[in-house]
Amino acid sequence: MLPDAEQLLENLSRQLEPFIAEGAALVGIHSGGAWIASRLQQSLGGDLGTLDISFYRDDFSRIGLHPQTKPSNIPFDVEGRHILLIDDVLYTGRTVRAAMNELFDYGRPARISLAVLVDRGERELPIEAQAVGVRMTLKPGQNLELLRDAAGHFNLKLHEEISE
Amino acid sequence: MRKSVNNPQLNKHGELTHLLSIEGLSAPILKQILETAASFVGVAEREVKKVPLLRGKTVCNIFFENSTRTRTTFEIAAKRLSADVINLNVGTSSQSKGETILDTVDNLIAMHADMFVVRHAQSGAAHLIARHVGSDIHVINAGDGRHAHPTQGLLDVFTVRHYKPDMHNLRVAVVGDVLHSRVARSEIHALTTLGVPEVRVIAPKTLLPQEVEKLGVQVYHDMASGLKDVDVIMMLRLQNERMNGALLPSAQEYFKTYGLTQDKLALAKPDAIVMHPGPMNRGVEIDSTVADGAQSVILPQVTYGIAVRMAVMSILAGNTE
């Protein structure tokens, strides 16, 4: 039984409220993280940006460029800001590393914190989240996807990969 | 992805591995390039104008024909992707053709070059190199003879799409020396592939190739009817050497008939945009008041050209087998 994504979002929102109140800015990682960051901004306010990390992935030389890239958009000055990096699922940590690399090309943040809806463990890099909706364990080969319906309502879906 | 056995630009998975001409590329491939380019536009506005995609790769610009502008834009694009760039200006006069080109290429491959950007006065030069290199090396045609200049065609349609997003509802006029222009060919292929319903060419008979209609264009010989109600005007450069021959009486005469002035521009739609691939001959094919006017998007074309070349390079570099 998967947790209710809307409830996780509420949980995350409560944890992030004090940071936003102190002037932290939200930056969502495309696409799930960008949806979450946008919802968080609706309830908490503050600055909002999005990152598409396609140009910073560490597996480019193996799998090539993602066929659908979206422009990154950070409409505020990153220099000296506290950035709340938002993603849907934290797994190996490679996406977060790529996002931090890209963020530094916009300026030098005072601090970066990581907030995720789901932390499924199994890290391959020394990266941890400061705010987590829920921690859960999945089998290798299982993938968790965040879905957004027409009304903007979030749901989690579990995919079983046929083989790795 | 579709498979294509005969297209030398695609690998066995149907992915773009060389960019030689727009002819033969599907609309989805063109759109992927344009959409990736849109993601690169913002990179130039950041504090660090670089992404690490081609870090550790070496891009060789081999220009058998001089073109400072085109070479510079490819160089900037490669550097913004963090590639190392080697520029070779090889004068055609000192080179015997064919074998020597491939010798040059083989030497650069021995130095572990990963990508070649090739400009040559002869049509097919980039094809020759693409057929010669292994599957982990990529070739971009930066202009070959009268044949093709695909990145110019792509940056032109990128610019059109930026200002006029509804490509299926556009009237575009390509004006000038279509006969000698590789840019015109690439523009026409890109526009028709992306679904522009009406592409016109406007030129004197002496500057049009035979059977130009087969490219899917409507032919006009006078500006008054050709420019009427168009959304986009793409001017072509009139090369000076053409004016001394039998093709045209004089630069002044050409300007009077085919030069784009404010009066002629007024025949197009009021929000029409004016484009030119550069370098411009002011007072020959275009009047300064138009080139510097409110409807001119000639400098944005240059800016978008960097993003489009970054997109092409990064898509090719990712499509090894």
Coordinates of N, CA and C in Angstrom, one line a residue, chain A residues 52 54-57 60-72 77 79 102 104-108, chain B residues 32 35-36 38-40 42-43 46-54 57 311 313-315 317-320:
Chain A
D52 N 16.0 21.8 -14.9 CA 16.0 20.6 -15.6 C 17.5 20.2 -15.7
S54 N 19.1 17.9 -17.3 CA 19.6 17.1 -18.4 C 21.0 17.4 -18.8
F55 N 21.4 18.7 -18.7 CA 22.7 19.1 -19.2 C 23.8 18.8 -18.1
Y56 N 23.4 18.3 -17.0 CA 24.4 18.0 -15.9 C 24.4 16.6 -15.5
R57 N 23.7 15.7 -16.2 CA 23.6 14.3 -15.8 C 25.0 13.6 -15.9
F60 N 25.4 11.0 -19.2 CA 25.3 11.5 -20.6 C 26.1 10.7 -21.6
S61 N 27.3 10.3 -21.2 CA 28.2 9.6 -22.2 C 27.7 8.2 -22.4
R62 N 26.8 7.7 -21.5 CA 26.3 6.3 -21.7 C 25.0 6.3 -22.4
I63 N 24.1 7.3 -22.0 CA 22.7 7.2 -22.6 C 22.4 8.4 -23.5
G64 N 23.3 9.4 -23.6 CA 23.0 10.5 -24.5 C 22.0 11.5 -23.8
L65 N 21.6 12.5 -24.6 CA 20.8 13.6 -24.1 C 19.4 13.1 -24.0
H66 N 18.7 13.5 -22.9 CA 17.3 13.2 -22.7 C 16.5 13.9 -23.9
P67 N 15.6 13.1 -24.5 CA 15.0 13.6 -25.7 C 14.1 14.8 -25.4
Q68 N 13.6 15.0 -24.2 CA 12.8 16.1 -23.9 C 13.4 16.9 -22.8
T69 N 14.0 18.0 -23.1 CA 14.6 18.9 -22.1 C 13.6 20.1 -21.9
K70 N 13.6 20.6 -20.7 CA 12.8 21.8 -20.5 C 13.8 22.9 -20.0
P71 N 13.6 24.2 -20.3 CA 14.5 25.2 -19.8 C 14.4 25.3 -18.3
S72 N 15.6 25.4 -17.7 CA 15.7 25.7 -16.3 C 15.3 27.2 -16.1
D77 N 18.0 36.0 -7.8 CA 19.4 35.9 -7.6 C 19.8 34.8 -6.6
E79 N 22.8 34.0 -5.5 CA 23.9 34.4 -4.7 C 23.4 34.8 -3.3
E102 N 24.4 22.4 -11.2 CA 23.7 23.4 -12.0 C 23.4 24.7 -11.2
F104 N 25.0 26.0 -8.8 CA 26.2 26.8 -8.6 C 26.6 27.6 -9.8
D105 N 26.1 27.2 -11.0 CA 26.4 28.0 -12.2 C 25.5 29.3 -12.3
Y106 N 24.5 29.4 -11.4 CA 23.7 30.6 -11.2 C 24.3 31.5 -10.2
G107 N 25.1 31.0 -9.3 CA 25.7 31.9 -8.3 C 26.0 31.0 -7.1
R108 N 26.5 31.7 -6.0 CA 26.9 30.9 -4.8 C 25.9 31.0 -3.7
Chain B
Q32 N 13.0 18.1 -31.9 CA 13.9 17.8 -30.7 C 15.1 18.8 -30.7
E35 N 13.7 22.2 -29.6 CA 13.3 22.3 -28.2 C 14.5 22.2 -27.3
T36 N 15.5 21.4 -27.6 CA 16.7 21.4 -26.8 C 17.4 22.8 -26.9
A38 N 16.0 25.6 -27.1 CA 15.2 26.5 -26.3 C 15.7 26.4 -24.8
S39 N 16.1 25.2 -24.4 CA 16.7 25.0 -23.1 C 18.0 25.6 -22.9
F40 N 18.8 25.7 -24.0 CA 20.1 26.3 -24.0 C 20.1 27.8 -24.0
G42 N 18.7 30.0 -22.1 CA 18.9 30.6 -20.8 C 20.3 30.5 -20.2
V43 N 21.0 29.5 -20.7 CA 22.4 29.3 -20.2 C 23.3 30.5 -20.4
R46 N 23.1 33.2 -17.6 CA 23.5 32.9 -16.2 C 24.9 33.5 -15.9
E47 N 25.3 33.4 -14.6 CA 26.6 33.8 -14.2 C 27.7 33.0 -14.9
V48 N 27.5 31.7 -14.9 CA 28.4 30.8 -15.6 C 27.7 30.3 -16.8
K49 N 28.2 30.7 -18.0 CA 27.5 30.5 -19.3 C 27.9 29.1 -19.9
K50 N 28.2 28.1 -19.0 CA 28.7 26.9 -19.5 C 27.9 25.7 -18.9
V51 N 27.7 24.6 -19.6 CA 27.2 23.4 -19.0 C 28.3 22.3 -19.3
P52 N 28.4 21.3 -18.5 CA 29.5 20.3 -18.6 C 29.3 19.2 -19.6
L53 N 28.3 19.3 -20.5 CA 28.0 18.1 -21.3 C 29.1 17.5 -22.1
L54 N 29.9 18.4 -22.8 CA 31.0 17.9 -23.6 C 32.4 18.0 -23.0
K57 N 35.7 16.3 -24.3 CA 35.6 16.1 -25.7 C 36.3 17.2 -26.5
A311 N 22.7 22.7 -29.2 CA 21.7 21.6 -29.2 C 22.2 20.5 -30.1
M313 N 25.2 19.9 -31.3 CA 26.4 19.2 -30.8 C 26.1 18.2 -29.7
S314 N 25.2 18.6 -28.7 CA 25.0 17.7 -27.6 C 24.1 16.6 -28.0
I315 N 23.2 16.8 -28.9 CA 22.4 15.6 -29.4 C 23.3 14.6 -30.1
A317 N 26.6 14.2 -29.9 CA 27.6 13.6 -29.0 C 26.9 12.5 -28.2
G318 N 25.6 12.6 -27.9 CA 25.0 11.6 -27.1 C 24.5 10.4 -27.9
N319 N 24.6 10.5 -29.2 CA 24.0 9.4 -30.0 C 25.2 8.5 -30.6
T320 N 26.0 7.9 -29.8 CA 26.9 6.9 -30.3 C 26.3 5.6 -30.1

